[in-house]
Coordinates of N, CA and C in Angstrom, one line a residue:
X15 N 39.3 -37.8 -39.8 CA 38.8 -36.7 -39.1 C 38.5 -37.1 -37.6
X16 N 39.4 -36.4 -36.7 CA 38.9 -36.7 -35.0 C 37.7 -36.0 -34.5
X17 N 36.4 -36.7 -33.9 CA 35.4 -35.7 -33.8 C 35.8 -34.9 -32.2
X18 N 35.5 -33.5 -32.3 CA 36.2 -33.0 -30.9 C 34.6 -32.7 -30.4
X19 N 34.7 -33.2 -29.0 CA 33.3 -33.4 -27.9 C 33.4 -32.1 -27.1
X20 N 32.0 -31.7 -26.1 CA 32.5 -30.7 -25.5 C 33.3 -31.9 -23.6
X21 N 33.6 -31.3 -23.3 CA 33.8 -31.5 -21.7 C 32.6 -31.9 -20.9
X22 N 31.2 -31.0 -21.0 CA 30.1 -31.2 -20.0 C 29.2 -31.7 -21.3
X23 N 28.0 -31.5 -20.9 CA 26.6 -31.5 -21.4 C 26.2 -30.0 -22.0
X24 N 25.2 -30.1 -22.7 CA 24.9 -29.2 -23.2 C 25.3 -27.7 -23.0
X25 N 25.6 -26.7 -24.1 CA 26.0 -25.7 -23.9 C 25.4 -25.1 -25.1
X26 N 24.6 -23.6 -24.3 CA 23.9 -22.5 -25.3 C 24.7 -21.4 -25.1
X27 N 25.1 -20.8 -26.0 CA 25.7 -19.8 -25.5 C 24.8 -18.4 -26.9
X28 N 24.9 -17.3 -26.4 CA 24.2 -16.4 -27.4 C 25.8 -15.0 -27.5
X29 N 25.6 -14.9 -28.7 CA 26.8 -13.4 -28.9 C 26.3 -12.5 -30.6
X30 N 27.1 -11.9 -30.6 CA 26.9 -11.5 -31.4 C 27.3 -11.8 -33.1
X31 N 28.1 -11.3 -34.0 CA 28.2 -11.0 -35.6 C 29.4 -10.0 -35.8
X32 N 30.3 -10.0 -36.0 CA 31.1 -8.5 -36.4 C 31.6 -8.3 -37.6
X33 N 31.9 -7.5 -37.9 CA 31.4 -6.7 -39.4 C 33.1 -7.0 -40.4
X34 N 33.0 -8.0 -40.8 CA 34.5 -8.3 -41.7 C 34.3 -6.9 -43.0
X35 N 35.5 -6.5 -43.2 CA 35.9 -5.2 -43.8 C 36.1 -5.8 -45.0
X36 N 37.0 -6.8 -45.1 CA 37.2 -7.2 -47.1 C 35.8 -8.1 -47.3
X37 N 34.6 -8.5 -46.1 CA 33.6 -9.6 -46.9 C 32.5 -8.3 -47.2
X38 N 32.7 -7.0 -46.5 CA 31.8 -6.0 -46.2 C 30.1 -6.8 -46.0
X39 N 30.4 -7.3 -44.5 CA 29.5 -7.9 -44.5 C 29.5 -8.4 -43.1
X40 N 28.9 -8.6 -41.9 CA 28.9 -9.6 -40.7 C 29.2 -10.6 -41.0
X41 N 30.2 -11.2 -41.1 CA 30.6 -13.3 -41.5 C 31.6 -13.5 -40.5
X42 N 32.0 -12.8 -39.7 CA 32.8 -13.4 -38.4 C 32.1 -13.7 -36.8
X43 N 32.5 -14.8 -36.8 CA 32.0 -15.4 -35.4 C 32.7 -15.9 -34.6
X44 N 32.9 -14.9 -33.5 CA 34.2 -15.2 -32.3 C 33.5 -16.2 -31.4
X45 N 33.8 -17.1 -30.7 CA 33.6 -18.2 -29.8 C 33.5 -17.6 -28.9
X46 N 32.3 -17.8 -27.7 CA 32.6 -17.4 -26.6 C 33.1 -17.9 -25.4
X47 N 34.1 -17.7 -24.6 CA 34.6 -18.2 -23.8 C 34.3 -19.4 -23.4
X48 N 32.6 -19.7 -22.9 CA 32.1 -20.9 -22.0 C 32.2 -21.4 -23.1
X49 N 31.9 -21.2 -24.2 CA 32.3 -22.2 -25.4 C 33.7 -22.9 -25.6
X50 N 34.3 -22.0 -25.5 CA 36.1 -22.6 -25.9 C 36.3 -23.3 -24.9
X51 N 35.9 -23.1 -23.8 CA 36.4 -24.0 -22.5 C 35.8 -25.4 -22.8
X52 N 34.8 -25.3 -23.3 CA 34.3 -27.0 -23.1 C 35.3 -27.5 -24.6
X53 N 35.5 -26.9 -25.6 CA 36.5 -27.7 -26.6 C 38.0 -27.0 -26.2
X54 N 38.8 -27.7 -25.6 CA 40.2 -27.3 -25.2 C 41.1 -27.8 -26.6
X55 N 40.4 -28.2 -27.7 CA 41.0 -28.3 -28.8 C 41.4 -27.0 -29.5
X56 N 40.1 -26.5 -29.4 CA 40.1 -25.2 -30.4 C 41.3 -24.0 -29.6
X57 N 42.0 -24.2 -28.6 CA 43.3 -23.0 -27.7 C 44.5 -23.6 -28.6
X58 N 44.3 -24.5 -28.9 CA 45.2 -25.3 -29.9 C 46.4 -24.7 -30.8
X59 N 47.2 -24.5 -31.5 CA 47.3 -23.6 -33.0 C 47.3 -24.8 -34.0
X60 N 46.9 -26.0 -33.6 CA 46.6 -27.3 -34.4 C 45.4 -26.8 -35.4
X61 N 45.2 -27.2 -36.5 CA 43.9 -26.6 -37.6 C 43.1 -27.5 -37.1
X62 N 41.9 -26.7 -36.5 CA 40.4 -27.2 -36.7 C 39.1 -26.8 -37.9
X63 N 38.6 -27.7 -38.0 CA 38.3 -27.5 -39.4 C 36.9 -27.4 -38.8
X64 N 35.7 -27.0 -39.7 CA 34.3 -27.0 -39.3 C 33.5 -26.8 -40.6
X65 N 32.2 -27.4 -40.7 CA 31.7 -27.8 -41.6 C 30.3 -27.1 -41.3
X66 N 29.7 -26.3 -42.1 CA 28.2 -25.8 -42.3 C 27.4 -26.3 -43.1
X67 N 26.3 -27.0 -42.8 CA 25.4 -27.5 -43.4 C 23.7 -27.0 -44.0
X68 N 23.5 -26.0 -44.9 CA 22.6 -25.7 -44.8 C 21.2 -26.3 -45.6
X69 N 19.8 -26.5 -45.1 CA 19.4 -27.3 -46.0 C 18.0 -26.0 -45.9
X70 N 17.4 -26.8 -47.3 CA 15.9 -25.7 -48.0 C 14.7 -25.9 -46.6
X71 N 14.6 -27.4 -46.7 CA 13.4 -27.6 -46.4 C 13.7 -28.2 -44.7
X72 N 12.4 -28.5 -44.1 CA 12.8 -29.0 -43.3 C 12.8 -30.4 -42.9
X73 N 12.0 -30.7 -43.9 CA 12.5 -32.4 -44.4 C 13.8 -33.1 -44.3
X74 N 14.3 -32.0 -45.2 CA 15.9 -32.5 -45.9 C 16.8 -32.2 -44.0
X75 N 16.1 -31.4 -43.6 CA 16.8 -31.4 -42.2 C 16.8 -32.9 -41.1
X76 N 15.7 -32.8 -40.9 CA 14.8 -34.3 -40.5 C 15.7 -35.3 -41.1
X77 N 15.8 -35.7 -42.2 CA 16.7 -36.6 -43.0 C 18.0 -36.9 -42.4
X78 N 18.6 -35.5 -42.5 CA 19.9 -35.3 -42.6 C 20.4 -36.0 -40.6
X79 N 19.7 -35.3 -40.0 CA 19.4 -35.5 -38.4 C 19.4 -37.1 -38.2
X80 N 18.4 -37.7 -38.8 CA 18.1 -39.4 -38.5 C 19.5 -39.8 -39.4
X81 N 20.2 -39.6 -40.1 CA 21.1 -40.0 -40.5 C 22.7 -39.6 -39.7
X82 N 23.0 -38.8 -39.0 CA 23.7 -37.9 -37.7 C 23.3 -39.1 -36.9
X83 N 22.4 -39.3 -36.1 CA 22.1 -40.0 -35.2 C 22.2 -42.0 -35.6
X84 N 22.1 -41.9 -36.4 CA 22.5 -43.5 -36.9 C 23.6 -44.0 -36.5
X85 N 24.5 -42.5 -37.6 CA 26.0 -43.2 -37.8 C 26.8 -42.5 -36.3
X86 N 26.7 -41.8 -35.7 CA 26.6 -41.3 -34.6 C 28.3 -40.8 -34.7
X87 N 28.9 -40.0 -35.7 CA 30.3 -40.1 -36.1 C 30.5 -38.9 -35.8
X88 N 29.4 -37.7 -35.5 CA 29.6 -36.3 -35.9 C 28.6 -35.7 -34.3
X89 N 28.9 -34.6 -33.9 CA 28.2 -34.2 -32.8 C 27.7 -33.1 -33.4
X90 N 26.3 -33.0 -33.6 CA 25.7 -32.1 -34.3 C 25.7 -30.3 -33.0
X91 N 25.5 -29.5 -34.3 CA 25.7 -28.4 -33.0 C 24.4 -27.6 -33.7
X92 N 23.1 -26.4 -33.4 CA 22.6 -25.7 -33.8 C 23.2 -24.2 -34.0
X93 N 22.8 -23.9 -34.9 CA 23.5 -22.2 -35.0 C 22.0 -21.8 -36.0
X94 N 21.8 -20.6 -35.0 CA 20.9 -19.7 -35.8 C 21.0 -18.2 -36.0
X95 N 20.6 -17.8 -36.8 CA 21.0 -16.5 -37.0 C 19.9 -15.5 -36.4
X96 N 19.1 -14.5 -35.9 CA 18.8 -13.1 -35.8 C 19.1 -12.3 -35.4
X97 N 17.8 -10.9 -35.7 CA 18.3 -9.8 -35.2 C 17.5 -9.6 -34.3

């Protein structure tokens, strides 16, 4: 697995949710531009793959993080959800 980096330093970006018709449900998430620009992987038609991590507590988060940062193999990203 190649890890793909962005281009600059940190990037927030905020958007929306849109409404998949066979999940009947919001589960699609389009990238926003300033986002795709920093990974020039993802313009690609190469498969990129991506991986969701969700944990209970925020221990097991803490954990999971000091262990990200050890092996230093993965570039962690935040995603959170509201309304």
């Amino acid at each position: 697995m190649k890890l793909i980096v962005p281009k600059s330093g940190a990037v927030i970006v905020e958007g929306s949710m849109f409404y998949s018709s066979p999940d009947k449900c919001k589960s699609i998430i389009r990238l926003k531009k300033k986002l795709s620009n920093e990974f020039p992987e993802l313009k690609s038609r190469d498969n990129v793959y991506y991986r969701i991590e969700l944990w209970k507590t925020y221990d097991e988060v803490e954990d999971r993080i000091k262990d990200i940062v050890e092996r230093r193999k993965t570039l962690p990203m935040l995603l959170f959800f509201y309304e």
